[in-house]
PDB file as gemmi writes it, atoms N, CA and C in Angstrom:
CRYST1    1.000    1.000    1.000  90.00  90.00  90.00 P 1                      
ATOM      1  N   UNK A   1     107.935  87.897  84.767  1.00  0.00           N  
ATOM      2  CA  UNK A   1     108.068  87.207  83.493  1.00  0.00           C  
ATOM      3  C   UNK A   1     109.067  86.063  83.623  1.00  0.00           C  
ATOM      4  N   UNK A   2     110.170  86.346  84.288  1.00  0.00           N  
ATOM      5  CA  UNK A   2     111.216  85.347  84.478  1.00  0.00           C  
ATOM      6  C   UNK A   2     110.686  84.108  85.192  1.00  0.00           C  
ATOM      7  N   UNK A   3     109.747  84.300  86.100  1.00  0.00           N  
ATOM      8  CA  UNK A   3     109.194  83.180  86.858  1.00  0.00           C  
ATOM      9  C   UNK A   3     107.932  82.603  86.214  1.00  0.00           C  
ATOM     10  N   UNK A   4     107.490  83.193  85.125  1.00  0.00           N  
ATOM     11  CA  UNK A   4     106.307  82.694  84.442  1.00  0.00           C  
ATOM     12  C   UNK A   4     105.009  83.078  85.134  1.00  0.00           C  
ATOM     13  N   UNK A   5     105.031  84.131  85.922  1.00  0.00           N  
ATOM     14  CA  UNK A   5     103.828  84.557  86.647  1.00  0.00           C  
ATOM     15  C   UNK A   5     102.788  85.081  85.668  1.00  0.00           C  
ATOM     16  N   UNK A   6     101.572  84.558  85.755  1.00  0.00           N  
ATOM     17  CA  UNK A   6     100.496  84.958  84.843  1.00  0.00           C  
ATOM     18  C   UNK A   6      99.321  85.582  85.602  1.00  0.00           C  
ATOM     19  N   UNK A   7      99.525  85.906  86.866  1.00  0.00           N  
ATOM     20  CA  UNK A   7      98.442  86.432  87.691  1.00  0.00           C  
ATOM     21  C   UNK A   7      98.265  87.935  87.555  1.00  0.00           C  
ATOM     22  N   UNK A   8      97.532  88.493  88.477  1.00  0.00           N  
ATOM     23  CA  UNK A   8      97.246  89.923  88.507  1.00  0.00           C  
ATOM     24  C   UNK A   8      97.879  90.561  89.735  1.00  0.00           C  
ATOM     25  N   UNK A   9      98.125  91.831  89.660  1.00  0.00           N  
ATOM     26  CA  UNK A   9      98.560  92.622  90.802  1.00  0.00           C  
ATOM     27  C   UNK A   9      97.475  93.635  91.103  1.00  0.00           C  
ATOM     28  N   UNK A  10      97.356  93.994  92.346  1.00  0.00           N  
ATOM     29  CA  UNK A  10      96.422  95.060  92.701  1.00  0.00           C  
ATOM     30  C   UNK A  10      97.084  95.986  93.700  1.00  0.00           C  
ATOM     31  N   UNK A  11      96.629  97.218  93.717  1.00  0.00           N  
ATOM     32  CA  UNK A  11      97.115  98.211  94.669  1.00  0.00           C  
ATOM     33  C   UNK A  11      95.939  98.623  95.537  1.00  0.00           C  
ATOM     34  N   UNK A  12      96.125  98.469  96.838  1.00  0.00           N  
ATOM     35  CA  UNK A  12      95.114  98.926  97.788  1.00  0.00           C  
ATOM     36  C   UNK A  12      95.706 100.107  98.534  1.00  0.00           C  
ATOM     37  N   UNK A  13      95.008 101.208  98.478  1.00  0.00           N  
ATOM     38  CA  UNK A  13      95.543 102.429  99.064  1.00  0.00           C  
ATOM     39  C   UNK A  13      94.405 103.136  99.787  1.00  0.00           C  
ATOM     40  N   UNK A  14      94.444 103.134 101.110  1.00  0.00           N  
ATOM     41  CA  UNK A  14      93.342 103.684 101.886  1.00  0.00           C  
ATOM     42  C   UNK A  14      93.659 105.036 102.514  1.00  0.00           C  
ATOM     43  N   UNK A  15      94.908 105.459 102.448  1.00  0.00           N  
ATOM     44  CA  UNK A  15      95.292 106.745 103.018  1.00  0.00           C  
ATOM     45  C   UNK A  15      94.840 107.868 102.087  1.00  0.00           C  
ATOM     46  N   UNK A  16      94.428 108.981 102.640  1.00  0.00           N  
ATOM     47  CA  UNK A  16      94.044 110.156 101.847  1.00  0.00           C  
ATOM     48  C   UNK A  16      92.944 109.785 100.847  1.00  0.00           C  
ATOM     49  N   UNK A  17      91.919 109.147 101.340  1.00  0.00           N  
ATOM     50  CA  UNK A  17      90.858 108.564 100.508  1.00  0.00           C  
ATOM     51  C   UNK A  17      90.255 109.564  99.517  1.00  0.00           C  
ATOM     52  N   UNK A  18      90.043 110.799  99.932  1.00  0.00           N  
ATOM     53  CA  UNK A  18      89.375 111.782  99.065  1.00  0.00           C  
ATOM     54  C   UNK A  18      90.241 112.262  97.902  1.00  0.00           C  
ATOM     55  N   UNK A  19      91.555 112.082  98.016  1.00  0.00           N  
ATOM     56  CA  UNK A  19      92.443 112.557  96.953  1.00  0.00           C  
ATOM     57  C   UNK A  19      93.587 111.558  96.758  1.00  0.00           C  
ATOM     58  N   UNK A  20      93.248 110.303  96.572  1.00  0.00           N  
ATOM     59  CA  UNK A  20      94.275 109.257  96.502  1.00  0.00           C  
ATOM     60  C   UNK A  20      94.820 109.021  95.093  1.00  0.00           C  
ATOM     61  N   UNK A  21      94.179 109.525  94.080  1.00  0.00           N  
ATOM     62  CA  UNK A  21      94.586 109.231  92.701  1.00  0.00           C  
ATOM     63  C   UNK A  21      96.040 109.637  92.416  1.00  0.00           C  
ATOM     64  N   UNK A  22      96.501 110.826  92.825  1.00  0.00           N  
ATOM     65  CA  UNK A  22      97.912 111.158  92.559  1.00  0.00           C  
ATOM     66  C   UNK A  22      98.881 110.189  93.244  1.00  0.00           C  
ATOM     67  N   UNK A  23      98.550 109.764  94.456  1.00  0.00           N  
ATOM     68  CA  UNK A  23      99.417 108.822  95.167  1.00  0.00           C  
ATOM     69  C   UNK A  23      99.392 107.445  94.513  1.00  0.00           C  
ATOM     70  N   UNK A  24      98.240 107.014  94.079  1.00  0.00           N  
ATOM     71  CA  UNK A  24      98.137 105.716  93.401  1.00  0.00           C  
ATOM     72  C   UNK A  24      98.896 105.762  92.083  1.00  0.00           C  
ATOM     73  N   UNK A  25      98.829 106.884  91.396  1.00  0.00           N  
ATOM     74  CA  UNK A  25      99.587 107.041  90.144  1.00  0.00           C  
ATOM     75  C   UNK A  25     101.082 106.866  90.406  1.00  0.00           C  
ATOM     76  N   UNK A  26     101.578 107.426  91.509  1.00  0.00           N  
ATOM     77  CA  UNK A  26     102.993 107.265  91.859  1.00  0.00           C  
ATOM     78  C   UNK A  26     103.317 105.799  92.146  1.00  0.00           C  
ATOM     79  N   UNK A  27     102.408 105.099  92.814  1.00  0.00           N  
ATOM     80  CA  UNK A  27     102.609 103.677  93.089  1.00  0.00           C  
ATOM     81  C   UNK A  27     102.713 102.882  91.795  1.00  0.00           C  
ATOM     82  N   UNK A  28     101.851 103.184  90.849  1.00  0.00           N  
ATOM     83  CA  UNK A  28     101.861 102.485  89.562  1.00  0.00           C  
ATOM     84  C   UNK A  28     103.147 102.789  88.807  1.00  0.00           C  
ATOM     85  N   UNK A  29     103.572 104.036  88.810  1.00  0.00           N  
ATOM     86  CA  UNK A  29     104.814 104.408  88.127  1.00  0.00           C  
ATOM     87  C   UNK A  29     106.008 103.691  88.750  1.00  0.00           C  
ATOM     88  N   UNK A  30     106.037 103.612  90.090  1.00  0.00           N  
ATOM     89  CA  UNK A  30     107.119 102.918  90.784  1.00  0.00           C  
ATOM     90  C   UNK A  30     107.120 101.437  90.416  1.00  0.00           C  
ATOM     91  N   UNK A  31     105.957 100.814  90.462  1.00  0.00           N  
ATOM     92  CA  UNK A  31     105.841  99.396  90.124  1.00  0.00           C  
ATOM     93  C   UNK A  31     106.307  99.149  88.688  1.00  0.00           C  
ATOM     94  N   UNK A  32     105.831  99.950  87.756  1.00  0.00           N  
ATOM     95  CA  UNK A  32     106.213  99.771  86.348  1.00  0.00           C  
ATOM     96  C   UNK A  32     107.706  99.937  86.143  1.00  0.00           C  
ATOM     97  N   UNK A  33     108.310 100.881  86.860  1.00  0.00           N  
ATOM     98  CA  UNK A  33     109.765 101.082  86.743  1.00  0.00           C  
ATOM     99  C   UNK A  33     110.520  99.861  87.265  1.00  0.00           C  
ATOM    100  N   UNK A  34     110.046  99.284  88.350  1.00  0.00           N  
ATOM    101  CA  UNK A  34     110.709  98.098  88.906  1.00  0.00           C  
ATOM    102  C   UNK A  34     110.544  96.901  87.987  1.00  0.00           C  
ATOM    103  N   UNK A  35     109.387  96.747  87.399  1.00  0.00           N  
ATOM    104  CA  UNK A  35     109.152  95.621  86.490  1.00  0.00           C  
ATOM    105  C   UNK A  35     110.042  95.739  85.256  1.00  0.00           C  
ATOM    106  N   UNK A  36     110.202  96.934  84.743  1.00  0.00           N  
ATOM    107  CA  UNK A  36     111.039  97.130  83.545  1.00  0.00           C  
ATOM    108  C   UNK A  36     112.512  96.851  83.823  1.00  0.00           C  
ATOM    109  N   UNK A  37     112.910  96.948  85.102  1.00  0.00           N  
ATOM    110  CA  UNK A  37     114.305  96.702  85.469  1.00  0.00           C  
ATOM    111  C   UNK A  37     114.672  95.229  85.293  1.00  0.00           C  
ATOM    112  N   UNK A  38     113.688  94.356  85.197  1.00  0.00           N  
ATOM    113  CA  UNK A  38     113.965  92.930  85.058  1.00  0.00           C  
ATOM    114  C   UNK A  38     113.887  92.573  83.640  1.00  0.00           C  
TER     115      UNK A  38                                                      
END                                                                             
């Protein structure tokens, strides 16, 4: 926000393909926590 970024972010996660949703959820939670810190 500070830099005026208007683009998109994506998460690519290829490890543990058959059960990746819990790990991706953790990635999203981590990202959201870091964004809120600014």
